[in-house]
Amino acid sequence: MNVEETYDIVIVGAGHAGCEAALAAARLGHETIMFTVSMDSVALMPCNPNIGGSSKGHLVREIDALGGEMGKNIDKTYIQSKMLNVSKGPAVHSLRAQADKGEYTKQMRMTLQAEEHLTLRQAEVAALLVEDVEETKEDNESGARPAGKRVAGVVTASGAVYHAKAVVLCTGVYLKAMCIYGDTITYTGPNGLMAANLLSGSMTDAGIELRRFKTGTPPRIDGNTVDYSKMSEQKGDDHIQPFSFTNSEEDITRDQISCWLTYTSEETHRVINENIDRSPLFSGVIVGTGPRYCPSIEDKVRKFPDKNRHQLFLEPEGEYTSEMYLDGLSSSMPEDVQYKMVQSIPGLENAKIVRPAYAIEYDCISATSLKHSLEHKNVAGLFFAGQINGSSGYEEAGAQGLMAGINAARLLEEKEPVVLSRSDGYIGVLIDDLVTKETKEPYRMMTSRAEYRLLLRQDNADLRLTDIGHEIGLIDEERYDRFCRKRKLIESEIERVNNVAIGAAKKNQEFLTSHRSTPLGTGVSLSDIIRRPEFTYETVEELDPDRPDIAREFGDDITPGILREIKEQINITIKYQGYIDRQMKQVLHFQKMEKKKIPADIDYSDVRNLRIEARQKLEAVRPESIGQASRISGVSPADINMLMLYLKI
């Protein structure tokens, strides 16, 4: 007799999306079960050994501000930390930390196992339980769903049945996974773990269309066989910026482990070009679409023949392993070619490969079949998060997992889903891009994708999103109280500084000239002085004798980290106030477009003068607002005008 159990929510997959989804659902009080093909794959980092990076660091801080776990976990397990793009403006500053892969997995698994209402289970989910839902008159009048399908649970490969009111699919790259290098093909998930070969058929039966994407990894090198004298050492920052707003630098500071910089050589490129016909990427063996912004080395060499070298980083995979990740050398070349490539690189002449590079193909969906809540449009209660949605990266997966877990819980609670807009955060940009724009390759978050990136800085993620996290129920009262005190101090101090008058007195003029700053011709506010490039909020303290003691006003539980954050926010807000105000005006226009709703039952064939392509795209995506419709590729401003005329808005 088969096992049969009932839960509120089922999470399929225990990668970064699955972990965030499961924790969110369980922390909101719902009995949740999370399935994984292997308990060793919980929060696995099968590719790069780091969290964060350009734009991705924004996502991790937003996850933390909403009450997610990724930021806390990397703060526990990092081995090197660095703030990227510090020579540029604060909008693109991004935190990046090298992780101890084994410790990251261990700590996340401990967190999951300690969570009340959460059960972990090793099993392959083979099928979805899907029910037909009939439409009734009462349903329509109450605003409930029309006729369609509804998920009712899952069935595992052993035949065990798990009933549930909501299911979140976070299958990563495991669906019909195929690992490839040269002529070697293994039908496994990453790192030789078992693939999930059964679920795809059940999804197809439920009317969910699948496609093939591809990603890849570089070889892992035995660090004991590396000549580091031929490479440039890359150290971490002296001062550590935590990912989690619950931590301070003093809480997590540790001795850091260096990374190393080297380059490909002309010999590397010769080896690649001479063996390009043996690459499955060019021979036709690989059919899945790969990521444009993380190409294989053979792709880079072919596309940029004028470049005689490419940058490579040798990154430690952990504190207690000699394995090194050769970032920048992703490949699917045969093993013998990989050895020739690696040993043509300065410092790696005698290097031994621990794990060869490989490409991995897998099934995923087009996220345009999803609502902004990440629930499927045609199967009620079925949510999707992570690489199954066509995205790439741990951080993108974690962000989607958090939102899918939250919205699965809210569906059970009969509450409106939480949907972040493009002006709320990078998470809003990520999800809107996925569900609105047809991604023809694995999607990667970048700062350039965010129109309002000066507002969506990684330093102010808590100010933007902690209220939402608290309202959802993932931010506890103690943390929320501390946050509110911090926000109040920032706002009151900015207001005070804007009203502090600085006259042209001799003392003030001497202060300015001593800092090589232009003397005053007339009185200005202290904030006007701070906006000068040679000054900051902290360096003008001499002009501000009535400055309050922020630490004392905050309270006894203030940390040096919180004090630095308060001063940083005051400084950035004052310096960039003009630009911030300009973007806020753009946001108001954006919000007006988002408020212009499109009826769910609109028949686009009735809209006159719509181009055929626009009609097809609008019908496929079924946008919820004029704003969303305007972002669909293939829908022009003229099409939007026709649509607005039809809707009389």
GROMACS .gro file of N, CA and C in nm, residues 11 22 79 175 180 191 229 267 292 303 312 368 380 397 409 423 433 453 494 547 561 572 577 579 622 644:
model
   78
   11ILE      N    1   0.672   2.182  -0.197
   11ILE     CA    2   0.782   2.247  -0.270
   11ILE      C    3   0.860   2.136  -0.340
   22ALA      N    4   1.023   2.724   0.063
   22ALA     CA    5   0.983   2.638   0.175
   22ALA      C    6   0.987   2.713   0.307
   79ILE      N    7   3.393   3.322   0.268
   79ILE     CA    8   3.538   3.315   0.294
   79ILE      C    9   3.611   3.437   0.237
  175LEU      N   10   1.530   1.883  -1.458
  175LEU     CA   11   1.429   1.819  -1.542
  175LEU      C   12   1.492   1.765  -1.670
  180ILE      N   13   2.708   1.732  -2.067
  180ILE     CA   14   2.780   1.705  -2.192
  180ILE      C   15   2.918   1.769  -2.189
  191ASN      N   16   2.690   1.789  -1.095
  191ASN     CA   17   2.777   1.716  -1.002
  191ASN      C   18   2.744   1.567  -0.994
  229SER      N   19   5.253   3.222  -0.818
  229SER     CA   20   5.347   3.332  -0.842
  229SER      C   21   5.327   3.395  -0.978
  267GLU      N   22   4.810   3.058  -2.693
  267GLU     CA   23   4.811   2.913  -2.707
  267GLU      C   24   4.674   2.855  -2.670
  292ARG      N   25   2.359   3.436  -2.282
  292ARG     CA   26   2.440   3.530  -2.359
  292ARG      C   27   2.549   3.594  -2.274
  303LYS      N   28   3.374   3.455  -3.107
  303LYS     CA   29   3.303   3.581  -3.129
  303LYS      C   30   3.394   3.703  -3.120
  312LEU      N   31   4.051   3.552  -1.635
  312LEU     CA   32   4.008   3.434  -1.560
  312LEU      C   33   4.034   3.456  -1.411
  368THR      N   34   0.619   3.354  -1.945
  368THR     CA   35   0.505   3.435  -1.988
  368THR      C   36   0.373   3.361  -1.962
  380ALA      N   37  -0.449   2.656  -1.148
  380ALA     CA   38  -0.458   2.727  -1.021
  380ALA      C   39  -0.379   2.657  -0.913
  397ALA      N   40   1.713   3.286  -0.855
  397ALA     CA   41   1.630   3.175  -0.809
  397ALA      C   42   1.577   3.200  -0.668
  409ALA      N   43   0.138   3.076   0.006
  409ALA     CA   44   0.078   3.088   0.139
  409ALA      C   45  -0.042   3.182   0.136
  423SER      N   46   0.938   4.960  -0.971
  423SER     CA   47   0.989   5.071  -0.891
  423SER      C   48   1.007   5.032  -0.745
  433ASP      N   49   1.015   4.117  -1.597
  433ASP     CA   50   1.083   4.081  -1.721
  433ASP      C   51   1.050   3.937  -1.761
  453ARG      N   52   1.728   5.256  -1.114
  453ARG     CA   53   1.832   5.196  -1.031
  453ARG      C   54   1.889   5.291  -0.926
  494ILE      N   55   1.797   6.418   0.785
  494ILE     CA   56   1.798   6.481   0.652
  494ILE      C   57   1.719   6.611   0.655
  547ARG      N   58   2.482   6.918   1.576
  547ARG     CA   59   2.450   6.783   1.527
  547ARG      C   60   2.415   6.692   1.644
  561GLY      N   61   2.773   4.905   1.286
  561GLY     CA   62   2.722   4.883   1.150
  561GLY      C   63   2.597   4.963   1.123
  572ILE      N   64   2.400   5.976   0.101
  572ILE     CA   65   2.357   5.945  -0.036
  572ILE      C   66   2.231   6.022  -0.071
  577GLN      N   67   1.986   6.403  -0.420
  577GLN     CA   68   1.845   6.438  -0.406
  577GLN      C   69   1.781   6.483  -0.537
  579TYR      N   70   1.861   6.402  -0.849
  579TYR     CA   71   1.842   6.286  -0.937
  579TYR      C   72   1.731   6.195  -0.884
  622ARG      N   73  -0.138   3.804  -2.220
  622ARG     CA   74  -0.255   3.850  -2.145
  622ARG      C   75  -0.215   3.947  -2.035
  644MET      N   76  -0.555   5.164  -2.586
  644MET     CA   77  -0.611   5.261  -2.493
  644MET      C   78  -0.737   5.327  -2.551
   0.00000   0.00000   0.00000
